[in-house]
Amino acid sequence: MNFLKRILGIDTEEEVTDENGNEIGKFMPRPEIPIDEEFMLNFKKNGGKFLYCENENELRLNFSEILKENEWDECEVYCSKPDIYSKFDHTKLTFNKNLEACFFLSDCEFLISNTGAILVSSSQMGDKKLSDLPPNFIIIAKTSQLIKTIGEGLQQINKRQDRNLPTNITTIKTFDEKKDSDFMSYGSIPKNLYLLLLEDL
């Protein structure tokens, strides 16, 4: 609010400022929030649980904390990727493809910032549907997988050189059973989801 308005006591709408504290006019475009911050806000709003990991050691430590919190220390885990479960061979977990497992452990295709959703495909789920998989998920992703929209993710998948394009592409967006679903999430199965985000940039 400028000096004259403060003296006259004229109320105005809440002012918007840029990163330097300069006032932005109400008809100017709002400053865009960074993609990582936008994803975190939307992901938490959807009911997801997020743990940032600076390195592989922190990733293993946070993974162990999740196991302790949920008493999953010695249970079965649905995981089909040796490159993922080999990171956790120090645990007492049993890795297999049992749909009755305590939780589903996987990576993902992309993290969608404008909705806080996680894009997955047959590369993670095989021929299973989300509803077939255990209700608890632990997803391991990297900061380089953050993108703005689903469309951008589909374009990047389509550009892959190996032309081994995945099928069964879907998003996980509902992480809380109590959360009111909107039209876009109609019919989706809520998953209790932990995201371990590993810094790789």
Short mmCIF file of C-alpha atoms in Angstrom, two decimals:
data_model
loop_
_atom_site.label_atom_id
_atom_site.label_comp_id
_atom_site.label_asym_id
_atom_site.label_seq_id
_atom_site.Cartn_x
_atom_site.Cartn_y
_atom_site.Cartn_z
CA MET A 1 0.00 0.00 0.00
CA ASN A 2 1.50 3.40 -0.89
CA PHE A 3 2.24 6.23 1.56
CA LEU A 4 -0.87 8.36 0.74
CA LYS A 5 -3.25 5.42 1.24
CA ARG A 6 -1.64 4.65 4.64
CA ILE A 7 -2.09 8.30 5.80
CA LEU A 8 -5.72 8.45 4.67
CA GLY A 9 -6.44 5.03 6.16
CA ILE A 10 -7.85 3.69 2.91
CA ASP A 11 -8.23 -0.09 3.03
CA THR A 12 -7.19 -1.96 -0.05
CA GLU A 13 -7.23 -5.61 -1.01
CA GLU A 14 -4.33 -7.64 0.29
CA GLU A 15 -1.32 -6.46 -1.63
CA VAL A 16 0.79 -8.83 -3.70
CA THR A 17 4.53 -8.33 -3.83
CA ASP A 18 7.39 -9.89 -5.76
CA GLU A 19 10.46 -11.50 -4.19
CA ASN A 20 12.02 -8.04 -3.64
CA GLY A 21 8.96 -6.72 -1.77
CA ASN A 22 7.83 -4.47 -4.63
CA GLU A 23 4.05 -4.09 -4.95
CA ILE A 24 2.49 -5.77 -7.98
CA GLY A 25 -0.59 -4.18 -9.55
CA LYS A 26 -3.84 -6.15 -9.35
CA PHE A 27 -3.98 -6.57 -13.14
CA MET A 28 -0.40 -7.82 -13.42
CA PRO A 29 0.13 -11.60 -13.70
CA ARG A 30 0.80 -13.28 -10.36
CA PRO A 31 4.38 -14.43 -9.82
CA GLU A 32 4.77 -18.13 -10.65
CA ILE A 33 5.80 -20.40 -7.80
CA PRO A 34 8.72 -22.76 -8.45
CA ILE A 35 7.69 -26.16 -9.80
CA ASP A 36 9.00 -28.09 -6.76
CA GLU A 37 7.13 -25.85 -4.32
CA GLU A 38 3.92 -26.09 -6.37
CA PHE A 39 4.15 -29.90 -6.39
CA MET A 40 4.69 -30.09 -2.62
CA LEU A 41 1.72 -27.81 -1.89
CA ASN A 42 -0.63 -29.78 -4.16
CA PHE A 43 0.72 -33.18 -3.08
CA LYS A 44 0.17 -32.38 0.62
CA LYS A 45 -3.28 -30.94 -0.18
CA ASN A 46 -4.12 -34.34 -1.73
CA GLY A 47 -3.13 -36.07 1.53
CA GLY A 48 0.31 -37.42 0.53
CA LYS A 49 3.27 -37.77 2.90
CA PHE A 50 6.58 -36.45 1.67
CA LEU A 51 10.20 -36.96 2.77
CA TYR A 52 13.06 -35.12 1.04
CA CYS A 53 16.36 -37.03 0.76
CA GLU A 54 19.65 -35.30 -0.07
CA ASN A 55 21.46 -38.59 -0.79
CA GLU A 56 21.11 -42.39 -0.82
CA ASN A 57 22.01 -42.70 2.89
CA GLU A 58 19.20 -40.32 3.83
CA LEU A 59 16.87 -42.27 1.54
CA ARG A 60 17.62 -45.52 3.41
CA LEU A 61 17.25 -43.78 6.78
CA ASN A 62 13.86 -42.27 5.88
CA PHE A 63 12.71 -45.61 4.46
CA SER A 64 13.59 -47.29 7.78
CA GLU A 65 11.64 -44.61 9.68
CA ILE A 66 8.54 -45.32 7.57
CA LEU A 67 8.88 -49.05 8.35
CA LYS A 68 9.12 -48.33 12.09
CA GLU A 69 6.19 -45.89 12.08
CA ASN A 70 3.90 -48.46 10.40
CA GLU A 71 5.38 -51.62 12.01
CA TRP A 72 6.34 -52.99 8.58
CA ASP A 73 9.81 -54.11 9.71
CA GLU A 74 9.44 -57.78 8.73
CA CYS A 75 6.61 -57.86 6.21
CA GLU A 76 6.20 -58.77 2.55
CA VAL A 77 6.59 -56.00 -0.04
CA TYR A 78 5.17 -55.98 -3.57
CA CYS A 79 8.15 -54.88 -5.70
CA SER A 80 9.20 -56.19 -9.09
CA LYS A 81 12.33 -54.09 -9.63
CA PRO A 82 15.63 -55.48 -8.28
CA ASP A 83 17.36 -52.10 -8.79
CA ILE A 84 14.92 -50.63 -6.24
CA TYR A 85 14.72 -53.34 -3.61
CA SER A 86 18.49 -53.95 -3.67
CA LYS A 87 18.84 -50.54 -1.96
CA PHE A 88 17.05 -52.03 1.06
CA ASP A 89 18.69 -55.45 1.35
CA HIS A 90 19.83 -54.44 4.86
CA THR A 91 16.20 -54.81 6.05
CA LYS A 92 14.24 -57.94 7.03
CA LEU A 93 11.67 -57.35 4.29
CA THR A 94 10.64 -60.01 1.76
CA PHE A 95 10.30 -58.67 -1.79
CA ASN A 96 7.91 -60.43 -4.16
CA LYS A 97 4.75 -59.88 -6.23
CA ASN A 98 2.22 -60.89 -3.60
CA LEU A 99 -0.86 -58.64 -3.86
CA GLU A 100 -1.53 -59.26 -0.15
CA ALA A 101 1.79 -57.57 0.74
CA CYS A 102 1.97 -54.77 3.34
CA PHE A 103 2.90 -52.17 0.76
CA PHE A 104 3.82 -51.50 -2.86
CA LEU A 105 7.37 -50.20 -3.40
CA SER A 106 8.16 -48.56 -6.73
CA ASP A 107 9.55 -45.65 -8.69
CA CYS A 108 7.34 -43.55 -11.00
CA GLU A 109 7.36 -41.88 -14.40
CA PHE A 110 6.90 -38.24 -13.32
CA LEU A 111 5.68 -35.95 -10.53
CA ILE A 112 3.02 -33.54 -11.81
CA SER A 113 3.31 -30.16 -10.10
CA ASN A 114 0.02 -28.50 -11.12
CA THR A 115 -2.08 -31.28 -9.54
CA GLY A 116 0.30 -32.89 -7.02
CA ALA A 117 -0.24 -36.24 -8.77
CA ILE A 118 2.19 -39.08 -9.48
CA LEU A 119 2.29 -40.44 -13.03
CA VAL A 120 2.80 -44.23 -13.21
CA SER A 121 2.55 -46.81 -15.98
CA SER A 122 3.01 -50.49 -16.78
CA SER A 123 6.73 -49.94 -16.10
CA GLN A 124 5.80 -49.78 -12.41
CA MET A 125 2.50 -51.71 -12.18
CA GLY A 126 2.94 -54.35 -14.88
CA ASP A 127 -0.50 -55.52 -16.00
CA LYS A 128 -2.15 -54.66 -12.66
CA LYS A 129 -4.61 -51.84 -12.02
CA LEU A 130 -4.16 -49.43 -9.11
CA SER A 131 -7.11 -51.06 -7.38
CA ASP A 132 -5.33 -54.48 -7.50
CA LEU A 133 -2.25 -53.23 -5.65
CA PRO A 134 -1.84 -53.00 -1.84
CA PRO A 135 -3.42 -49.94 -0.18
CA ASN A 136 -0.05 -48.63 1.07
CA PHE A 137 2.54 -47.21 -1.35
CA ILE A 138 6.14 -46.05 -0.95
CA ILE A 139 7.23 -44.25 -4.12
CA ILE A 140 10.85 -43.30 -4.77
CA ALA A 141 11.32 -40.39 -7.19
CA LYS A 142 14.04 -37.92 -8.17
CA THR A 143 13.84 -34.14 -8.34
CA SER A 144 14.59 -34.35 -12.11
CA GLN A 145 11.20 -36.09 -12.55
CA LEU A 146 9.26 -32.95 -11.56
CA ILE A 147 7.25 -31.54 -14.47
CA LYS A 148 4.39 -29.04 -14.79
CA THR A 149 1.54 -30.98 -16.44
CA ILE A 150 0.39 -34.49 -17.37
CA GLY A 151 0.58 -33.48 -21.05
CA GLU A 152 4.29 -32.69 -20.66
CA GLY A 153 4.84 -36.12 -19.07
CA LEU A 154 3.05 -37.93 -21.90
CA GLN A 155 5.13 -36.02 -24.47
CA GLN A 156 8.36 -37.03 -22.74
CA ILE A 157 7.28 -40.69 -22.58
CA ASN A 158 6.44 -40.53 -26.30
CA LYS A 159 9.90 -39.15 -27.16
CA ARG A 160 11.80 -42.07 -25.61
CA GLN A 161 14.41 -43.51 -27.92
CA ASP A 162 13.87 -47.20 -27.15
CA ARG A 163 10.25 -46.96 -28.44
CA ASN A 164 9.32 -49.44 -25.70
CA LEU A 165 6.40 -47.26 -24.77
CA PRO A 166 4.63 -48.20 -21.53
CA THR A 167 0.93 -48.93 -21.47
CA ASN A 168 -1.58 -48.57 -18.64
CA ILE A 169 -0.54 -44.96 -17.93
CA THR A 170 -2.41 -43.41 -15.00
CA THR A 171 -2.01 -40.92 -12.16
CA ILE A 172 -2.25 -41.41 -8.41
CA LYS A 173 -3.80 -38.29 -6.94
CA THR A 174 -5.92 -39.31 -3.94
CA PHE A 175 -3.91 -40.19 -0.83
CA ASP A 176 -6.53 -39.72 1.87
CA GLU A 177 -9.79 -41.67 2.23
CA LYS A 178 -11.45 -38.77 4.05
CA LYS A 179 -10.60 -36.25 1.35
CA ASP A 180 -13.54 -35.12 -0.76
CA SER A 181 -12.99 -36.28 -4.31
CA ASP A 182 -13.57 -33.99 -7.26
CA PHE A 183 -14.76 -34.87 -10.76
CA MET A 184 -11.22 -35.60 -12.00
CA SER A 185 -10.54 -38.11 -9.22
CA TYR A 186 -13.93 -39.84 -9.50
CA GLY A 187 -13.52 -43.62 -9.24
CA SER A 188 -9.91 -43.47 -8.05
CA ILE A 189 -8.88 -45.65 -5.13
CA PRO A 190 -7.24 -43.71 -2.27
CA LYS A 191 -3.72 -44.92 -1.44
CA ASN A 192 -1.82 -44.29 1.79
CA LEU A 193 1.25 -42.95 0.01
CA TYR A 194 4.74 -41.94 1.12
CA LEU A 195 6.98 -40.16 -1.37
CA LEU A 196 10.76 -40.34 -0.91
CA LEU A 197 12.15 -37.58 -3.14
CA LEU A 198 15.85 -37.94 -3.87
CA GLU A 199 17.84 -34.85 -4.89
CA ASP A 200 19.63 -35.48 -8.20
CA LEU A 201 19.98 -31.98 -9.68
#
